[in-house]
Amino acid sequence: QSLGIDNLRVLGASEGLGQHNTVWPPLQPELGVYDERLLEGLDFLLAEMAKRDMLAVVYLNNYWVWSGGMSQYVSWLEDEPVPNPFLEEYSWLEFMEFSARFYTHPEANAAYRRYIDMLVNRENVFTGLRYRDDPTIMAWQLGNEPRPGRGESGMRNFGVFTQWVGDTADFIRSLDPKHLISTGNEGLKG
């Protein structure tokens, strides 16, 4: 804030244990299990930002492997390993196609929505405000760099992806009509 920065983009979700090159420790180490200590850390961050008149854009998922994200939800529910592209046996295309399966996976999206519901309705232990009522949060972002995939598979997924964007934004809006909602910093790029 003293440098003139008044808006931060904040990771509001991380999933899974044991992936190479992922955030440690994660907010959701196992499906549906949330680390209260880390959530209180997010509470503290938002409370401190409020004291400094700063705003947060909180993103709620990730297309990429480094925080678990979409691929981790698919992995949990399909009992398949994430084809982590940081390991030599997998390509980035294999990973991207695996991660994009999230958009058409009803159970993965239901689990993601449960997380969103928990976070949006969470009461900050330092301020007493529910996140949905916290003016420090400027916007919810659906995810970090969500995209339909790459190449031909990405083109085939484009309609499903855009439907997911609309449905997920509507779901968040139903929980919190006060905050902005954004797709992600890459938006609809393929």
Tab-separated table of C-alpha atoms in Angstrom:
chain	number	residue	atom	x	y	z
A	1	GLN	CA	0.000	0.000	0.000
A	2	SER	CA	2.854	2.354	0.775
A	3	LEU	CA	4.066	1.795	-2.806
A	4	GLY	CA	0.688	2.771	-4.237
A	5	ILE	CA	-0.621	-0.748	-4.689
A	6	ASP	CA	-4.245	-0.840	-3.642
A	7	ASN	CA	-5.536	-4.029	-5.263
A	8	LEU	CA	-4.237	-7.585	-4.870
A	9	ARG	CA	-5.197	-10.720	-6.734
A	10	VAL	CA	-5.402	-13.390	-4.026
A	11	LEU	CA	-5.344	-17.175	-4.305
A	12	GLY	CA	-8.564	-18.259	-2.589
A	13	ALA	CA	-8.291	-21.985	-3.278
A	14	SER	CA	-5.679	-24.697	-3.539
A	15	GLU	CA	-6.312	-28.410	-3.676
A	16	GLY	CA	-4.650	-31.746	-3.107
A	17	LEU	CA	-1.574	-33.285	-1.573
A	18	GLY	CA	1.445	-34.764	-3.210
A	19	GLN	CA	1.546	-33.194	-6.658
A	20	HIS	CA	4.958	-32.141	-7.883
A	21	ASN	CA	5.257	-28.318	-8.147
A	22	THR	CA	2.054	-27.466	-6.251
A	23	VAL	CA	1.261	-24.995	-3.480
A	24	TRP	CA	1.997	-26.395	-0.045
A	25	PRO	CA	0.074	-26.693	2.173
A	26	PRO	CA	-3.236	-26.564	0.283
A	27	LEU	CA	-6.460	-25.011	1.564
A	28	GLN	CA	-8.291	-28.235	0.600
A	29	PRO	CA	-5.886	-31.133	1.183
A	30	GLU	CA	-8.600	-33.737	0.545
A	31	LEU	CA	-11.908	-33.456	-1.242
A	32	GLY	CA	-14.287	-31.564	1.039
A	33	VAL	CA	-11.715	-31.144	3.847
A	34	TYR	CA	-10.638	-27.541	4.488
A	35	ASP	CA	-7.589	-26.391	6.444
A	36	GLU	CA	-9.007	-23.947	8.999
A	37	ARG	CA	-5.568	-22.577	9.853
A	38	LEU	CA	-5.015	-21.499	6.245
A	39	LEU	CA	-8.537	-20.111	5.968
A	40	GLU	CA	-7.827	-18.010	9.062
A	41	GLY	CA	-4.699	-16.802	7.256
A	42	LEU	CA	-6.917	-15.618	4.411
A	43	ASP	CA	-9.187	-13.960	7.009
A	44	PHE	CA	-6.149	-12.161	8.439
A	45	LEU	CA	-4.977	-11.016	5.014
A	46	LEU	CA	-8.386	-9.543	4.193
A	47	ALA	CA	-8.599	-7.847	7.607
A	48	GLU	CA	-5.150	-6.275	7.144
A	49	MET	CA	-5.997	-5.193	3.593
A	50	ALA	CA	-9.151	-3.488	4.918
A	51	LYS	CA	-7.057	-1.504	7.405
A	52	ARG	CA	-5.021	-0.210	4.468
A	53	ASP	CA	-7.987	0.567	2.171
A	54	MET	CA	-6.885	-2.135	-0.250
A	55	LEU	CA	-9.128	-4.359	-2.388
A	56	ALA	CA	-8.881	-8.042	-3.242
A	57	VAL	CA	-9.784	-10.042	-6.321
A	58	VAL	CA	-10.123	-13.571	-4.955
A	59	TYR	CA	-9.764	-16.400	-7.431
A	60	LEU	CA	-11.502	-19.656	-6.674
A	61	ASN	CA	-9.881	-22.290	-8.890
A	62	ASN	CA	-6.981	-22.812	-11.267
A	63	TYR	CA	-6.663	-24.367	-14.691
A	64	TRP	CA	-2.991	-25.120	-14.035
A	65	VAL	CA	-1.438	-27.798	-11.847
A	66	TRP	CA	0.493	-25.518	-9.465
A	67	SER	CA	-2.400	-25.118	-7.022
A	68	GLY	CA	-4.271	-28.358	-7.677
A	69	GLY	CA	-7.321	-26.778	-9.220
A	70	MET	CA	-9.530	-28.284	-11.888
A	71	SER	CA	-7.262	-31.231	-12.594
A	72	GLN	CA	-7.201	-32.155	-8.896
A	73	TYR	CA	-11.001	-32.236	-8.729
A	74	VAL	CA	-11.078	-34.562	-11.768
A	75	SER	CA	-8.325	-36.708	-10.256
A	76	TRP	CA	-10.130	-37.066	-6.930
A	77	LEU	CA	-13.413	-38.055	-8.511
A	78	GLU	CA	-12.089	-40.294	-11.276
A	79	ASP	CA	-9.323	-41.839	-9.164
A	80	GLU	CA	-6.842	-41.068	-11.945
A	81	PRO	CA	-3.465	-39.438	-11.460
A	82	VAL	CA	-3.051	-35.881	-12.710
A	83	PRO	CA	-0.865	-36.008	-15.832
A	84	ASN	CA	1.502	-33.477	-14.312
A	85	PRO	CA	3.467	-31.854	-17.149
A	86	PHE	CA	6.376	-31.144	-14.811
A	87	LEU	CA	7.053	-34.872	-14.868
A	88	GLU	CA	8.768	-36.119	-18.001
A	89	GLU	CA	6.143	-38.730	-18.897
A	90	TYR	CA	3.353	-36.194	-19.541
A	91	SER	CA	2.955	-33.402	-22.064
A	92	TRP	CA	1.299	-30.034	-21.577
A	93	LEU	CA	-1.392	-31.055	-24.070
A	94	GLU	CA	-2.198	-34.187	-22.023
A	95	PHE	CA	-2.468	-32.070	-18.907
A	96	MET	CA	-4.621	-29.396	-20.579
A	97	GLU	CA	-7.055	-31.980	-21.939
A	98	PHE	CA	-7.271	-33.609	-18.506
A	99	SER	CA	-7.866	-30.280	-16.764
A	100	ALA	CA	-10.526	-29.277	-19.330
A	101	ARG	CA	-12.513	-32.416	-18.433
A	102	PHE	CA	-13.516	-30.444	-15.332
A	103	TYR	CA	-16.064	-28.371	-17.270
A	104	THR	CA	-18.193	-31.406	-18.146
A	105	HIS	CA	-17.738	-33.270	-14.868
A	106	PRO	CA	-20.886	-32.792	-12.742
A	107	GLU	CA	-19.363	-34.186	-9.532
A	108	ALA	CA	-16.222	-32.062	-9.876
A	109	ASN	CA	-18.315	-28.955	-10.374
A	110	ALA	CA	-20.560	-29.861	-7.434
A	111	ALA	CA	-17.466	-30.185	-5.207
A	112	TYR	CA	-16.126	-26.872	-6.539
A	113	ARG	CA	-19.458	-25.199	-5.811
A	114	ARG	CA	-19.447	-26.564	-2.265
A	115	TYR	CA	-16.054	-24.909	-1.802
A	116	ILE	CA	-17.338	-21.641	-3.279
A	117	ASP	CA	-20.394	-21.753	-1.011
A	118	MET	CA	-18.216	-22.330	2.045
A	119	LEU	CA	-15.848	-19.471	1.170
A	120	VAL	CA	-18.407	-16.889	0.061
A	121	ASN	CA	-20.426	-17.526	3.241
A	122	ARG	CA	-17.396	-17.767	5.531
A	123	GLU	CA	-17.307	-15.429	8.517
A	124	ASN	CA	-13.937	-13.742	8.913
A	125	VAL	CA	-12.689	-14.510	12.437
A	126	PHE	CA	-10.955	-11.105	12.651
A	127	THR	CA	-13.675	-8.808	11.303
A	128	GLY	CA	-16.889	-10.763	11.902
A	129	LEU	CA	-17.921	-10.079	8.299
A	130	ARG	CA	-19.040	-12.798	5.953
A	131	TYR	CA	-16.940	-12.739	2.810
A	132	ARG	CA	-20.076	-11.994	0.769
A	133	ASP	CA	-20.482	-8.792	2.815
A	134	ASP	CA	-16.826	-7.759	2.970
A	135	PRO	CA	-16.150	-4.548	1.014
A	136	THR	CA	-12.461	-5.480	0.898
A	137	ILE	CA	-13.347	-8.133	-1.692
A	138	MET	CA	-13.787	-6.340	-4.996
A	139	ALA	CA	-14.455	-9.420	-7.124
A	140	TRP	CA	-14.609	-13.187	-7.276
A	141	GLN	CA	-12.660	-14.692	-10.134
A	142	LEU	CA	-13.833	-18.085	-11.409
A	143	GLY	CA	-10.286	-19.316	-11.756
A	144	ASN	CA	-6.749	-18.594	-12.762
A	145	GLU	CA	-6.493	-18.666	-16.547
A	146	PRO	CA	-9.493	-20.897	-17.266
A	147	ARG	CA	-9.692	-21.979	-20.888
A	148	PRO	CA	-11.423	-24.657	-22.928
A	149	GLY	CA	-8.166	-26.428	-23.725
A	150	ARG	CA	-5.822	-26.090	-26.644
A	151	GLY	CA	-5.981	-26.644	-30.378
A	152	GLU	CA	-8.747	-28.857	-31.767
A	153	SER	CA	-9.867	-30.170	-28.376
A	154	GLY	CA	-10.096	-26.596	-27.096
A	155	MET	CA	-12.249	-25.610	-30.053
A	156	ARG	CA	-14.542	-28.590	-29.413
A	157	ASN	CA	-14.825	-27.626	-25.722
A	158	PHE	CA	-15.516	-23.942	-26.342
A	159	GLY	CA	-19.313	-24.166	-26.051
A	160	VAL	CA	-19.136	-26.276	-22.890
A	161	PHE	CA	-16.558	-23.910	-21.437
A	162	THR	CA	-18.631	-20.785	-22.079
A	163	GLN	CA	-21.682	-22.513	-20.586
A	164	TRP	CA	-19.597	-23.346	-17.496
A	165	VAL	CA	-18.520	-19.695	-17.218
A	166	GLY	CA	-22.125	-18.483	-17.285
A	167	ASP	CA	-23.456	-21.161	-14.946
A	168	THR	CA	-20.657	-20.681	-12.412
A	169	ALA	CA	-20.994	-16.894	-12.456
A	170	ASP	CA	-24.752	-17.269	-11.920
A	171	PHE	CA	-24.122	-19.600	-8.987
A	172	ILE	CA	-21.727	-17.146	-7.324
A	173	ARG	CA	-24.124	-14.283	-7.993
A	174	SER	CA	-26.909	-16.272	-6.278
A	175	LEU	CA	-24.751	-16.419	-3.139
A	176	ASP	CA	-23.324	-12.915	-3.392
A	177	PRO	CA	-25.017	-10.297	-5.554
A	178	LYS	CA	-22.793	-7.508	-4.135
A	179	HIS	CA	-19.400	-8.329	-5.639
A	180	LEU	CA	-18.112	-8.346	-9.184
A	181	ILE	CA	-17.446	-11.676	-10.895
A	182	SER	CA	-14.755	-12.178	-13.490
A	183	THR	CA	-13.809	-15.124	-15.643
A	184	GLY	CA	-10.091	-15.098	-14.989
A	185	ASN	CA	-7.119	-13.207	-16.297
A	186	GLU	CA	-7.067	-15.172	-19.540
A	187	GLY	CA	-10.811	-15.133	-20.051
A	188	LEU	CA	-11.999	-16.874	-23.165
A	189	LYS	CA	-8.657	-17.382	-24.929
A	190	GLY	CA	-8.340	-20.863	-26.390
